[in-house]
Amino acid sequence: MKLFLIIFIFFFAGKASYAQDTSVLISSSMFNINNEILIAPLDGWIFKEGHSTTWANEKVDLTGWEKLKPTELSTISADENGRVEGWFRIKISLDKSFGEMPVGFKYTGWAATELYVDGKLVESYGSPGDNGKQFKEYNPVHRYAIPLNLEQGKEHLLAIHFVDYISAFPLPQRLKSTSFPLPYKHKPGEYFNSLFSITGPTYNADFENRMYSLLVFKTSIAAVCIIMTLLFWLISFQNAGEINLRLITIFSLSGTIFSLLKLFLLSQSYTYAIYTVVQFFNNVWYLALSGFIPLIVVQALGQKRSNYLNGYFALTVLTGILWGAYSNLFLVFPALAVSSSSMLISIYLIFRSWRSIRGAQWAIIVGFFSVLFFSVILIVVVNNASFTTYMILDGLIYISFPFAYVVYVSMRFREIIKEVKENASQLVLISTEKKALVDRQNEMLESQVIERTAELNESLLNIKATQKQLIQSEKMASLGELTAGIAHEIQNPLNFVNNFSEVSTELVDEMNDEMAKGNIEDARQIAQDLKQNLEKINHHGKRAGDIVKGMLQHSRSSNGIKEPTDINALCDEYLRLSYHGLRAKDKSFNATLKTDFDPSIGKINIIPQDIGRVILNLLTNAFYVVDEKKKSGIENYEPTVSISTKRIGSPSGIGGKVEIKVSDNGNGIPQKVLDKIFQPFFTTKPTGQGTGLGLSLSYDIITKGHGGELKVETTEGDGSTFIIQIPNN
């Protein structure tokens, strides 16, 4: 029992000591080259999952807290939504070496955090989503440090409310807070996942100077790359046969994209997702550029590009994709491995062809060794070089190859001009010998051209005459169909006129008899009936006159003058005229006629005889197709043709459109010929039954004469609908 009690006491005593706040003494000698003291990797941190604002206080129950550095936080702590929330605590004190030195706090993670110092909220980075607020991740890219009021020799409690999510990018799965832009210079692994740091008094000023210099440097590099790329593209476009120029242009464009990506990473206007994607392409472009160098070298040396080099380039691109997908951080090993292998392959290719290098090829060789030279210097002095020296060397690496390209292009053009001059002198000799032969051939060609031109002119005149005859034939055909319908239509009002005339004659005799008998009232009644008969005679006479007028308007050429026209009456009249015209030619033809006219349209400005021709043509075609379908012997088929009008657009009717639809339930139009139906001389009717001009003329009348639209909707086997839309100006 005593042994159990001792074990119990030791166990809980160990747990209690495990969760105690331990103070960490910080010295100014811990500042690194960037004037920072990284506190996230220090011992003394404790962590607890969950959230309570009381955990920022100094006196708090530490039961359930565990020793855990911010750099050790992983996806294991995430819930089912990929969210990690908890509190970090550490007690720090500044030793005497700080004196009165002001210090600051720098946070470099994407997670939303809140910094409490001695129980008071000092700064919020993003929004952790408390108190009904929406979660907002923090963008740590190129942020300044905030000042901290820490007294030298006094113990201070740093409590950090930490909310993070697992990155949506699966390779590998990690917290967003582990991804951040690296500083311009670092020791391997030193700054990885640093998160929190204490900064010195000159940190912000130094940081601002570095960022300004870096921005100027990256912008200058990008501008130089853009100008050179445009120059190379122009030269390559003018000399499409020069494969070397084309490869140089592609390489220069790739370098421009790479420099723009690097420049973009200096801004703060992006989210973690955008940053990750940009960093991915940045890594891919870097390795692709490195793998492209041997291709440039071998092409400039005039050697044949082997499949091994093509495979190596594809391998570098694949490596870049895998590297970029696995990590959005700039890992040194893949970049160094690909760059080194590309340099070694290029050196091998150069020394293998050393004796055959001539002229402009030396520019590429000098540019390559310049890049190699400056790269070696940068690797040697990188840990001891100043920021300015680092940027100068980096810039020389960037622009050595492009400037070498410029020299190569200028030297290559000088060689091309020399070759052109030599070829030109030979061409002059050849052209002198052939000049006489060319002159004789020109004379023969001119005479042949004159003869062929005369033949073509004669053929053109014949074609135009034939077109006019066909157009006139189409008009006369539609006039014949209209005349047949008019003959039928005019018979009705004439019958009424004849009948009422005979009745009126009898009424006159009766009225005379009654007047002779002195029956004045009866005579007046008869006179009233007689007046009504005369009014009906007048009405039907005008009806016959309107039909004749319509026939005359349809038969004569259009004067091109628009006039207010009742479009509903026009459609109704041409429907009946077209139907009776076909009935006059074929007594067995029958069809169901349907109308749906919008009475609110009123009169619109159109050329009535032209629109009448269009409506007549569409109706005639509709009656033709339903008749053909009826003759095919389909059971229970009822030929139906409908015409409707509707106002669309403006509710007032002014400034909108008027829509006319002519529909049939025939066989429809095959999709393979649907695009051709408005072409002149195209027809689906058998030979001799159509000129192929009806729909073409109708299309021109609607689109060119009235500024409207003529379109068709069709379903094979179910019928077609022709839609006319005319502006109602």
XYZ file of C-alpha atoms in Angstrom:
729
model
C 0.000 0.000 0.000
C 2.832 2.374 0.838
C 4.575 1.457 -2.410
C 1.407 2.203 -4.354
C 1.043 5.551 -2.534
C 4.666 6.461 -3.301
C 4.166 5.590 -6.993
C 0.916 7.563 -7.022
C 2.593 10.635 -5.464
C 5.564 10.438 -7.823
C 3.272 10.024 -10.837
C 1.123 13.046 -10.096
C 4.106 15.050 -8.945
C 5.722 14.312 -12.288
C 2.563 15.331 -14.111
C 2.328 18.513 -12.097
C 5.950 19.438 -12.750
C 5.449 18.518 -16.411
C 2.727 21.159 -16.755
C 4.364 23.991 -14.822
C 5.237 27.361 -16.441
C 9.039 27.509 -16.564
C 10.841 30.789 -17.075
C 13.288 31.146 -19.980
C 16.111 33.672 -19.719
C 16.852 35.449 -23.006
C 20.125 37.174 -23.774
C 20.900 39.748 -26.469
C 23.699 37.447 -27.640
C 20.964 35.177 -29.023
C 20.152 37.628 -31.855
C 20.861 36.098 -35.276
C 22.031 37.851 -38.461
C 18.494 39.133 -39.060
C 18.360 40.776 -35.615
C 15.880 38.139 -34.353
C 15.721 35.691 -31.444
C 13.645 32.676 -32.407
C 11.578 31.769 -29.350
C 9.276 29.137 -30.904
C 11.971 26.389 -30.783
C 12.889 27.197 -27.138
C 12.124 24.851 -24.242
C 9.608 26.101 -21.700
C 6.451 26.192 -23.865
C 3.287 24.452 -22.659
C 0.162 23.828 -24.716
C -3.481 22.929 -24.197
C -6.127 22.199 -26.817
C -9.391 24.162 -26.718
C -10.128 27.764 -25.912
C -10.767 29.912 -22.863
C -9.836 33.581 -22.464
C -8.902 32.860 -18.842
C -5.911 30.833 -20.068
C -4.109 34.107 -20.776
C -3.959 34.926 -17.054
C -0.886 34.180 -14.994
C -2.769 32.306 -12.288
C -4.585 29.522 -14.049
C -5.044 25.835 -13.371
C -2.452 24.062 -15.550
C -4.089 20.659 -15.258
C -4.254 19.097 -18.724
C -1.464 21.290 -20.148
C 1.485 19.559 -21.780
C 4.997 20.506 -22.749
C 4.903 21.282 -26.456
C 6.849 23.759 -28.566
C 4.959 25.698 -31.290
C 7.378 24.148 -33.788
C 6.216 20.658 -32.714
C 2.522 21.229 -33.359
C 1.243 18.833 -36.053
C -1.924 17.625 -37.760
C -2.448 15.065 -34.971
C -4.153 17.765 -32.918
C -6.687 18.589 -35.683
C -10.377 17.743 -35.328
C -12.592 16.159 -38.007
C -12.837 19.542 -39.776
C -9.064 19.877 -39.959
C -9.096 22.655 -37.310
C -6.473 23.013 -34.596
C -7.229 25.360 -31.699
C -5.318 25.777 -28.484
C -3.172 28.002 -26.285
C 0.620 28.258 -25.959
C 2.219 29.736 -22.837
C 5.808 30.612 -21.967
C 7.452 32.794 -19.365
C 10.468 34.798 -20.517
C 12.743 37.361 -18.956
C 15.370 39.600 -20.523
C 18.830 39.552 -18.953
C 20.947 42.595 -18.151
C 22.540 42.603 -21.619
C 19.368 44.190 -23.038
C 19.661 47.281 -20.837
C 17.128 49.836 -22.124
C 16.995 48.221 -25.569
C 13.442 48.230 -27.032
C 12.290 44.888 -28.427
C 9.491 43.699 -30.667
C 7.517 40.577 -31.533
C 7.381 38.978 -35.007
C 4.892 36.298 -36.124
C 5.477 34.400 -39.394
C 2.642 31.868 -39.585
C -0.590 31.686 -41.603
C -2.649 30.658 -38.561
C -4.920 33.172 -36.826
C -3.421 34.070 -33.451
C -3.939 36.435 -30.532
C -0.917 37.549 -28.475
C -1.409 38.205 -24.760
C 1.410 39.649 -22.614
C 0.918 39.389 -18.864
C -2.794 38.686 -19.387
C -3.458 41.649 -21.742
C -4.278 41.345 -25.454
C -1.451 43.037 -27.369
C -2.052 42.074 -30.992
C -4.414 39.986 -33.158
C -3.107 38.291 -36.257
C -6.110 37.491 -38.460
C -9.296 36.452 -36.671
C -9.652 33.150 -34.733
C -13.445 33.333 -35.104
C -14.440 34.171 -31.525
C -17.624 35.983 -30.466
C -19.535 35.142 -33.653
C -16.847 36.600 -35.941
C -15.769 34.772 -39.070
C -12.386 33.006 -39.099
C -9.749 34.857 -41.117
C -6.273 33.486 -41.721
C -3.253 35.768 -41.281
C -0.953 36.645 -44.188
C 2.564 36.748 -42.673
C 4.382 37.792 -45.848
C 6.795 40.694 -45.250
C 5.160 41.981 -42.071
C 6.801 44.299 -39.572
C 7.397 43.416 -35.942
C 5.178 45.007 -33.298
C 6.758 46.710 -30.247
C 6.696 44.824 -26.925
C 6.882 46.544 -23.564
C 9.169 44.089 -21.748
C 11.153 45.217 -18.732
C 14.709 43.992 -18.313
C 15.050 41.529 -15.432
C 11.288 41.027 -15.018
C 9.456 37.771 -15.794
C 6.733 38.155 -18.438
C 4.058 35.684 -19.493
C 3.447 35.252 -23.221
C 0.108 33.514 -23.941
C -0.894 32.857 -27.539
C -4.355 31.790 -28.692
C -3.660 29.706 -31.808
C -6.223 28.631 -34.490
C -4.987 26.839 -37.601
C -6.283 24.505 -40.329
C -4.752 21.636 -42.241
C -3.658 22.728 -45.699
C -6.013 21.698 -48.518
C -2.998 20.590 -50.557
C -2.463 16.897 -49.808
C 1.281 16.469 -50.408
C 2.123 16.411 -47.592
C -0.691 17.079 -45.166
C 0.421 19.830 -42.801
C -0.802 22.855 -40.937
C -0.837 26.164 -42.761
C 1.319 27.689 -40.025
C 4.249 25.534 -41.163
C 4.320 27.335 -44.550
C 5.764 30.818 -44.823
C 8.179 32.843 -47.011
C 11.807 32.260 -46.072
C 14.139 35.213 -45.335
C 16.672 36.283 -47.903
C 19.570 34.484 -46.177
C 19.558 31.618 -43.681
C 21.422 28.591 -42.421
C 20.007 25.211 -43.456
C 16.970 24.416 -41.321
C 17.434 27.376 -38.967
C 14.318 29.292 -40.014
C 12.052 26.410 -40.819
C 8.727 26.756 -38.992
C 10.104 29.562 -36.763
C 6.671 31.169 -36.096
C 7.510 33.484 -33.149
C 10.577 35.656 -32.575
C 11.796 38.567 -30.451
C 13.253 41.362 -32.608
C 15.872 44.002 -31.887
C 15.460 47.784 -32.094
C 16.702 48.080 -35.694
C 14.760 45.117 -37.051
C 11.939 47.062 -38.739
C 14.300 49.637 -40.259
C 16.617 46.904 -41.568
C 13.631 44.902 -42.768
C 12.182 47.901 -44.634
C 15.525 48.640 -46.311
C 15.879 45.006 -47.345
C 12.353 44.849 -48.704
C 12.763 48.107 -50.632
C 16.080 46.974 -52.105
C 14.634 43.571 -52.888
C 11.593 45.134 -54.583
C 13.785 47.428 -56.698
C 16.052 44.531 -57.568
C 13.255 42.095 -58.488
C 11.376 44.781 -60.438
C 14.519 45.684 -62.390
C 15.202 42.040 -63.191
C 11.597 41.514 -64.297
C 11.682 44.658 -66.461
C 14.922 43.570 -68.156
C 13.495 40.085 -68.776
C 10.262 41.503 -70.226
C 12.098 43.861 -72.588
C 14.439 41.112 -73.764
C 11.575 38.667 -74.206
C 9.665 41.142 -76.372
C 12.820 41.788 -78.387
C 13.486 38.082 -78.874
C 9.869 37.389 -79.822
C 9.994 40.140 -82.445
C 13.257 38.847 -83.875
C 12.061 35.226 -83.783
C 8.796 36.179 -85.503
C 10.717 37.903 -88.270
C 13.023 34.871 -88.665
C 10.777 31.852 -88.223
C 13.374 29.491 -89.703
C 15.972 30.136 -86.977
C 15.391 27.361 -84.433
C 18.100 28.781 -82.143
C 16.223 32.075 -81.876
C 13.023 30.229 -81.135
C 14.599 28.277 -78.260
C 16.245 31.421 -76.911
C 12.879 33.180 -77.037
C 11.178 30.334 -75.150
C 13.960 30.343 -72.546
C 13.715 34.124 -72.164
C 9.930 33.914 -71.781
C 10.345 31.243 -69.116
C 12.827 33.434 -67.283
C 10.380 36.335 -67.462
C 7.580 34.235 -65.991
C 9.939 33.013 -63.267
C 10.989 36.578 -62.389
C 7.359 37.750 -62.329
C 6.465 34.901 -59.970
C 9.318 35.929 -57.673
C 8.116 39.529 -57.844
C 4.552 38.479 -57.054
C 5.732 36.722 -53.893
C 6.877 40.101 -52.536
C 3.305 41.373 -52.360
C 0.783 40.764 -49.587
C -2.348 40.620 -51.736
C -2.918 36.854 -51.731
C -4.220 34.056 -49.583
C -2.473 30.901 -48.417
C -4.007 28.940 -51.324
C -2.785 31.464 -53.905
C 0.633 31.588 -52.255
C 0.918 27.798 -52.403
C -0.078 27.640 -56.078
C 2.339 30.447 -57.021
C 5.147 28.795 -55.069
C 4.331 25.517 -56.844
C 4.722 27.107 -60.278
C 7.802 28.956 -59.042
C 9.465 25.635 -58.179
C 8.366 24.031 -61.462
C 9.670 26.971 -63.519
C 12.995 26.958 -61.683
C 13.730 23.314 -62.447
C 12.325 23.608 -65.987
C 14.696 26.531 -66.652
C 17.633 24.565 -65.297
C 16.741 21.554 -67.428
C 16.338 23.748 -70.524
C 19.930 25.034 -70.447
C 21.490 21.904 -72.097
C 18.914 22.162 -74.917
C 19.941 25.769 -75.546
C 23.633 24.859 -75.531
C 23.327 21.876 -77.865
C 21.172 23.827 -80.317
C 23.534 26.821 -80.308
C 26.482 24.498 -81.001
C 24.686 23.152 -84.060
C 24.483 19.618 -82.716
C 21.568 17.245 -83.040
C 19.350 17.204 -79.980
C 19.253 13.624 -78.719
C 16.347 11.851 -77.106
C 18.423 11.639 -73.924
C 18.411 15.439 -73.611
C 14.677 15.569 -74.314
C 14.132 12.913 -71.671
C 16.340 14.806 -69.218
C 14.304 17.973 -69.755
C 11.062 16.049 -69.210
C 12.576 14.551 -66.048
C 13.436 18.009 -64.682
C 9.896 19.213 -65.351
C 8.458 16.112 -63.647
C 10.839 16.641 -60.708
C 9.678 20.254 -60.473
C 6.038 19.181 -60.435
C 6.633 16.556 -57.736
C 8.796 18.926 -55.725
C 6.298 21.742 -56.036
C 3.415 19.453 -55.119
C 5.235 18.079 -52.083
C 6.389 21.368 -50.622
C 5.698 25.022 -51.292
C 8.997 25.902 -49.613
C 12.187 26.466 -51.569
C 14.100 23.301 -50.685
C 17.786 23.591 -51.540
C 18.580 19.979 -52.416
C 16.313 19.513 -55.517
C 17.297 22.917 -56.894
C 21.009 22.287 -56.336
C 20.832 18.749 -57.755
C 19.072 19.776 -60.993
C 21.179 22.923 -61.458
C 24.417 21.003 -60.941
C 23.437 18.199 -63.316
C 22.393 20.711 -65.992
C 25.718 22.532 -65.651
C 27.711 19.282 -65.900
C 25.781 18.138 -68.988
C 26.294 21.532 -70.643
C 30.034 21.515 -69.852
C 30.317 18.039 -71.386
C 28.527 19.179 -74.542
C 30.730 22.266 -74.844
C 34.057 20.433 -74.481
C 32.890 17.684 -76.838
C 32.368 20.309 -79.552
C 35.144 22.710 -78.545
C 37.003 22.577 -81.878
C 33.914 23.200 -83.986
C 32.701 26.323 -82.110
C 32.533 29.309 -84.472
C 31.315 32.897 -84.541
C 28.096 33.631 -82.644
C 28.283 30.298 -80.818
C 30.982 31.765 -78.579
C 28.456 34.241 -77.132
C 26.354 31.380 -75.747
C 29.463 29.697 -74.360
C 30.622 32.887 -72.633
C 27.111 33.467 -71.222
C 26.948 29.927 -69.866
C 30.332 30.111 -68.137
C 29.392 33.536 -66.739
C 26.347 32.008 -65.064
C 28.507 29.161 -63.778
C 31.164 31.557 -62.482
C 28.760 33.847 -60.604
C 26.849 30.843 -59.216
C 30.053 29.370 -57.743
C 30.960 32.721 -56.180
C 27.472 33.030 -54.677
C 27.667 29.535 -53.183
C 31.099 30.263 -51.691
C 30.271 33.640 -50.113
C 26.550 33.183 -49.376
C 26.993 32.835 -45.610
C 29.276 35.853 -45.299
C 28.098 38.170 -48.075
C 26.119 41.304 -47.401
C 22.613 41.712 -48.686
C 23.812 44.063 -51.457
C 26.506 41.619 -52.568
C 23.975 38.802 -52.556
C 21.571 40.766 -54.784
C 24.329 41.822 -57.201
C 25.505 38.239 -57.646
C 21.938 36.999 -57.986
C 21.249 39.690 -60.597
C 24.362 38.804 -62.578
C 23.209 35.171 -62.643
C 19.812 36.285 -63.908
C 21.007 38.543 -66.730
C 24.215 36.823 -67.878
C 22.426 34.434 -70.191
C 19.942 37.025 -71.598
C 22.774 39.462 -72.396
C 24.702 36.613 -73.967
C 21.600 35.972 -76.083
C 21.620 39.587 -77.247
C 25.252 39.287 -78.284
C 24.491 35.961 -79.962
C 21.588 37.443 -81.909
C 23.619 40.449 -83.091
C 26.527 38.242 -84.175
C 24.172 35.756 -85.795
C 22.478 38.516 -87.766
C 25.838 39.748 -88.981
C 26.566 36.233 -90.213
C 23.121 36.024 -91.812
C 23.630 39.372 -93.580
C 26.975 38.180 -94.897
C 25.376 34.983 -96.182
C 22.559 36.990 -97.745
C 25.014 39.254 -99.561
C 26.876 36.262 -100.982
C 23.627 34.638 -102.059
C 22.394 37.930 -103.491
C 25.430 38.288 -105.763
C 24.796 34.815 -107.132
C 21.128 35.571 -107.608
C 21.967 38.706 -109.612
C 23.929 36.613 -112.084
C 21.159 34.070 -112.361
C 18.463 36.726 -112.686
C 20.330 38.462 -115.531
C 20.415 35.248 -117.530
C 16.762 34.534 -116.948
C 15.448 38.081 -117.454
C 14.859 37.646 -121.171
C 13.057 34.368 -120.613
C 10.881 35.970 -117.919
C 9.987 38.875 -120.244
C 8.823 36.494 -122.953
C 6.802 34.507 -120.450
C 5.249 37.729 -119.139
C 4.094 38.694 -122.616
C 2.516 35.287 -123.085
C 0.864 35.474 -119.692
C -0.517 38.964 -120.375
C -2.132 37.836 -123.606
C -3.609 34.802 -121.843
C -4.876 37.007 -119.024
C -6.628 39.308 -121.519
C -8.313 36.347 -123.204
C -9.356 34.758 -119.917
C -10.624 38.079 -118.574
C -12.874 38.529 -121.601
C -14.225 35.003 -121.150
C -14.825 35.600 -117.450
C -16.625 38.885 -118.120
C -18.891 37.183 -120.611
C -19.591 34.353 -118.136
C -20.295 36.885 -115.393
C -22.837 38.697 -117.565
C -24.551 35.397 -118.357
C -24.653 34.482 -114.665
C -26.170 37.855 -113.728
C -28.792 37.535 -116.468
C -29.632 34.019 -115.296
C -29.924 35.230 -111.701
C -32.321 37.998 -112.729
C -34.420 35.492 -114.658
C -34.536 33.133 -111.674
C -35.490 35.932 -109.290
C -38.232 37.071 -111.663
C -39.363 33.467 -112.020
C -39.606 33.192 -108.226
C -41.630 36.391 -108.049
C -43.956 35.262 -110.839
C -44.420 31.879 -109.168
C -45.440 33.528 -105.903
C -47.676 35.922 -107.898
C -49.385 32.981 -109.600
C -50.087 31.312 -106.266
C -51.364 34.612 -104.895
C -53.572 35.196 -107.962
C -55.233 31.824 -107.549
C -55.998 32.616 -103.927
C -57.268 36.076 -104.846
C -59.592 34.626 -107.476
C -61.147 32.435 -104.819
C -61.253 35.229 -102.238
C -62.716 37.842 -104.578
C -65.517 35.488 -105.589
C -67.101 35.762 -102.109
C -67.546 39.579 -102.069
C -68.717 39.504 -105.734
C -71.392 36.929 -104.845
C -72.528 39.180 -102.030
C -72.644 42.189 -104.389
C -74.693 40.274 -106.981
C -77.124 38.842 -104.424
C -77.718 42.125 -102.659
C -78.108 43.910 -106.027
C -80.896 41.518 -107.076
C -82.612 41.857 -103.685
C -82.285 45.642 -103.880
C -83.945 45.669 -107.326
C -86.935 43.807 -105.923
C -87.083 46.187 -102.953
C -87.173 49.186 -105.318
C -90.193 47.684 -107.146
C -91.967 47.029 -103.822
C -91.244 50.561 -102.619
C -92.720 52.049 -105.821
C -95.865 49.940 -105.379
C -96.291 51.044 -101.784
C -95.762 54.691 -102.699
C -98.353 54.388 -105.447
C -100.758 53.002 -102.859
C -99.918 55.867 -100.516
C -98.331 53.624 -97.846
C -95.565 56.012 -96.973
C -94.488 54.200 -93.789
C -94.091 50.877 -95.582
C -92.206 52.648 -98.347
C -89.836 54.168 -95.765
C -89.266 50.764 -94.176
C -88.386 49.307 -97.565
C -86.091 52.274 -98.224
C -84.304 51.548 -94.916
C -83.759 47.903 -95.949
C -82.607 49.118 -99.313
C -80.059 51.411 -97.622
C -78.684 48.510 -95.563
C -78.303 46.409 -98.715
C -76.441 49.223 -100.419
C -74.094 49.514 -97.404
C -73.347 45.780 -97.605
C -72.777 46.086 -101.340
C -70.367 48.957 -100.643
C -68.576 46.925 -97.899
C -68.043 43.882 -100.082
C -67.074 46.074 -103.017
C -64.343 47.672 -100.909
C -63.293 44.199 -99.785
C -62.869 43.167 -103.407
C -61.023 46.412 -104.089
C -58.600 45.740 -101.181
C -57.887 42.279 -102.529
C -57.169 43.680 -105.985
C -55.001 46.401 -104.432
C -53.014 43.788 -102.500
C -52.502 41.809 -105.684
C -51.245 44.903 -107.492
C -48.907 45.765 -104.624
C -47.497 42.235 -104.584
C -46.979 42.200 -108.341
C -45.167 45.495 -108.647
C -41.604 46.189 -107.486
C -41.106 47.568 -103.995
C -40.712 51.330 -103.737
C -38.706 50.882 -100.517
C -40.966 53.266 -98.559
C -42.213 52.115 -95.177
C -45.754 52.921 -94.174
C -47.959 52.164 -91.140
C -49.442 48.716 -91.689
C -51.779 46.490 -89.683
C -49.522 43.440 -89.427
C -52.329 41.239 -88.045
C -54.585 41.981 -91.018
C -51.658 41.432 -93.398
C -50.875 38.022 -91.895
C -54.542 36.959 -91.855
C -55.106 37.982 -95.462
C -52.007 36.240 -96.817
C -52.846 33.101 -94.834
C -56.203 32.783 -96.557
C -54.852 33.832 -99.963
C -52.008 31.309 -99.788
C -54.330 28.511 -98.646
C -56.935 29.142 -101.331
C -54.193 29.501 -103.963
C -53.021 25.961 -103.207
C -56.631 24.738 -103.051
C -57.196 26.203 -106.520
C -54.372 24.054 -107.889
C -55.200 20.934 -105.861
C -58.830 20.481 -104.751
C -57.850 17.494 -102.584
C -55.557 19.629 -100.404
C -56.878 20.422 -96.917
C -55.214 21.770 -93.791
C -56.151 23.142 -90.389
C -55.412 26.847 -90.078
C -54.615 28.378 -86.687
C -54.092 32.046 -85.864
C -53.045 33.829 -82.690
C -52.748 37.578 -83.245
C -51.732 40.061 -80.545
C -54.331 42.896 -80.752
C -52.066 45.302 -78.855
C -49.551 45.569 -81.708
C -51.466 48.086 -83.793
C -49.787 49.430 -86.914
C -46.033 49.239 -87.504
C -43.813 50.882 -90.127
C -42.901 48.308 -92.779
C -42.805 47.922 -96.554
C -46.079 45.984 -96.852
C -45.500 44.399 -100.270
C -42.062 43.108 -99.170
C -43.277 41.706 -95.846
C -46.255 40.233 -97.716
C -43.880 38.379 -100.035
C -41.996 36.983 -97.017
C -45.173 35.816 -95.242
C -46.573 34.356 -98.481
C -43.318 32.471 -99.101
C -43.180 31.015 -95.573
C -46.866 30.013 -95.661
C -46.535 28.437 -99.126
C -43.549 26.393 -97.902
C -45.496 25.357 -94.783
C -48.500 24.171 -96.828
C -46.129 22.313 -99.167
C -44.395 20.341 -96.382
C -47.625 19.347 -94.581
C -49.107 18.239 -97.927
C -46.014 16.119 -98.634
C -46.246 14.523 -95.198
C -49.955 13.812 -95.745
C -49.198 12.142 -99.087
C -46.643 9.854 -97.402
C -49.569 7.927 -95.885
C -49.112 8.568 -92.163
C -52.229 7.475 -90.282
C -54.241 9.953 -88.199
C -52.103 12.820 -89.436
C -53.844 16.183 -89.667
C -51.940 18.879 -91.629
C -51.793 22.033 -89.518
C -50.337 25.434 -90.323
C -50.417 28.278 -87.790
C -49.394 31.918 -87.794
C -49.106 34.179 -84.766
C -47.952 37.673 -83.872
C -46.640 39.008 -80.593
C -45.130 42.200 -79.292
C -41.858 41.695 -77.387
C -39.504 44.079 -75.653
C -40.912 47.480 -74.677
C -44.277 47.299 -72.807
C -45.414 50.489 -74.551
C -44.900 48.914 -77.962
C -42.438 51.656 -78.978
C -38.823 50.696 -79.362
C -39.494 46.977 -78.940
C -39.967 44.291 -81.576
C -42.834 42.545 -83.322
C -42.502 38.780 -83.672
C -44.248 36.755 -86.388
C -44.192 32.943 -86.218
C -45.175 30.592 -89.054
C -45.349 26.978 -87.863
C -46.175 23.625 -89.452
C -46.299 20.025 -88.289
C -44.495 18.635 -91.313
C -41.336 16.525 -91.408
C -38.989 19.320 -90.262
C -35.628 20.260 -91.751
C -32.645 17.834 -91.556
C -29.824 19.150 -89.368
C -27.238 18.571 -92.082
C -28.872 21.169 -94.377
C -30.123 23.560 -91.698
C -27.200 25.958 -92.188
C -27.830 26.172 -95.951
C -31.547 26.987 -96.187
C -31.007 30.763 -96.472
C -28.338 30.403 -99.159
C -29.342 31.468 -102.689
C -30.417 28.639 -105.030
C -30.475 26.022 -102.264
C -33.724 24.046 -102.086
C -34.891 20.756 -100.630
C -37.744 20.496 -103.159
C -37.489 18.171 -106.165
C -36.015 19.532 -109.384
C -38.437 21.871 -111.150
C -40.563 22.602 -108.046
C -38.404 25.331 -106.493
C -35.778 27.889 -107.493
C -34.071 28.063 -104.098
C -34.524 31.846 -103.954
C -37.636 32.194 -101.791
C -35.971 31.949 -98.373
C -32.880 33.809 -99.582
C -34.992 36.790 -100.752
C -37.055 36.630 -97.569
C -33.895 36.700 -95.457
C -32.595 39.773 -97.312
C -35.942 41.578 -96.983
C -36.083 41.021 -93.201
C -32.417 41.575 -92.304
C -31.312 44.183 -94.828
C -34.589 45.902 -95.682
C -36.060 46.050 -92.169
C -33.082 45.501 -89.818
C -34.720 42.448 -88.277
C -34.029 38.736 -87.837
C -35.246 35.616 -89.615
C -34.472 32.308 -87.936
C -35.842 28.798 -87.792
C -36.487 26.217 -85.083
C -37.007 22.678 -86.290
C -37.276 19.101 -85.098
C -36.963 16.299 -87.618
C -40.287 14.491 -87.911
C -42.241 17.070 -85.869
C -42.215 20.250 -87.939
C -40.619 23.683 -88.178
C -41.229 27.219 -86.964
C -39.913 30.247 -88.857
C -39.561 33.305 -86.601
C -39.544 36.877 -87.918
C -38.548 39.703 -85.561
C -38.955 43.273 -86.861
C -37.963 46.398 -84.875
C -41.011 48.510 -83.995
C -39.500 51.954 -84.540
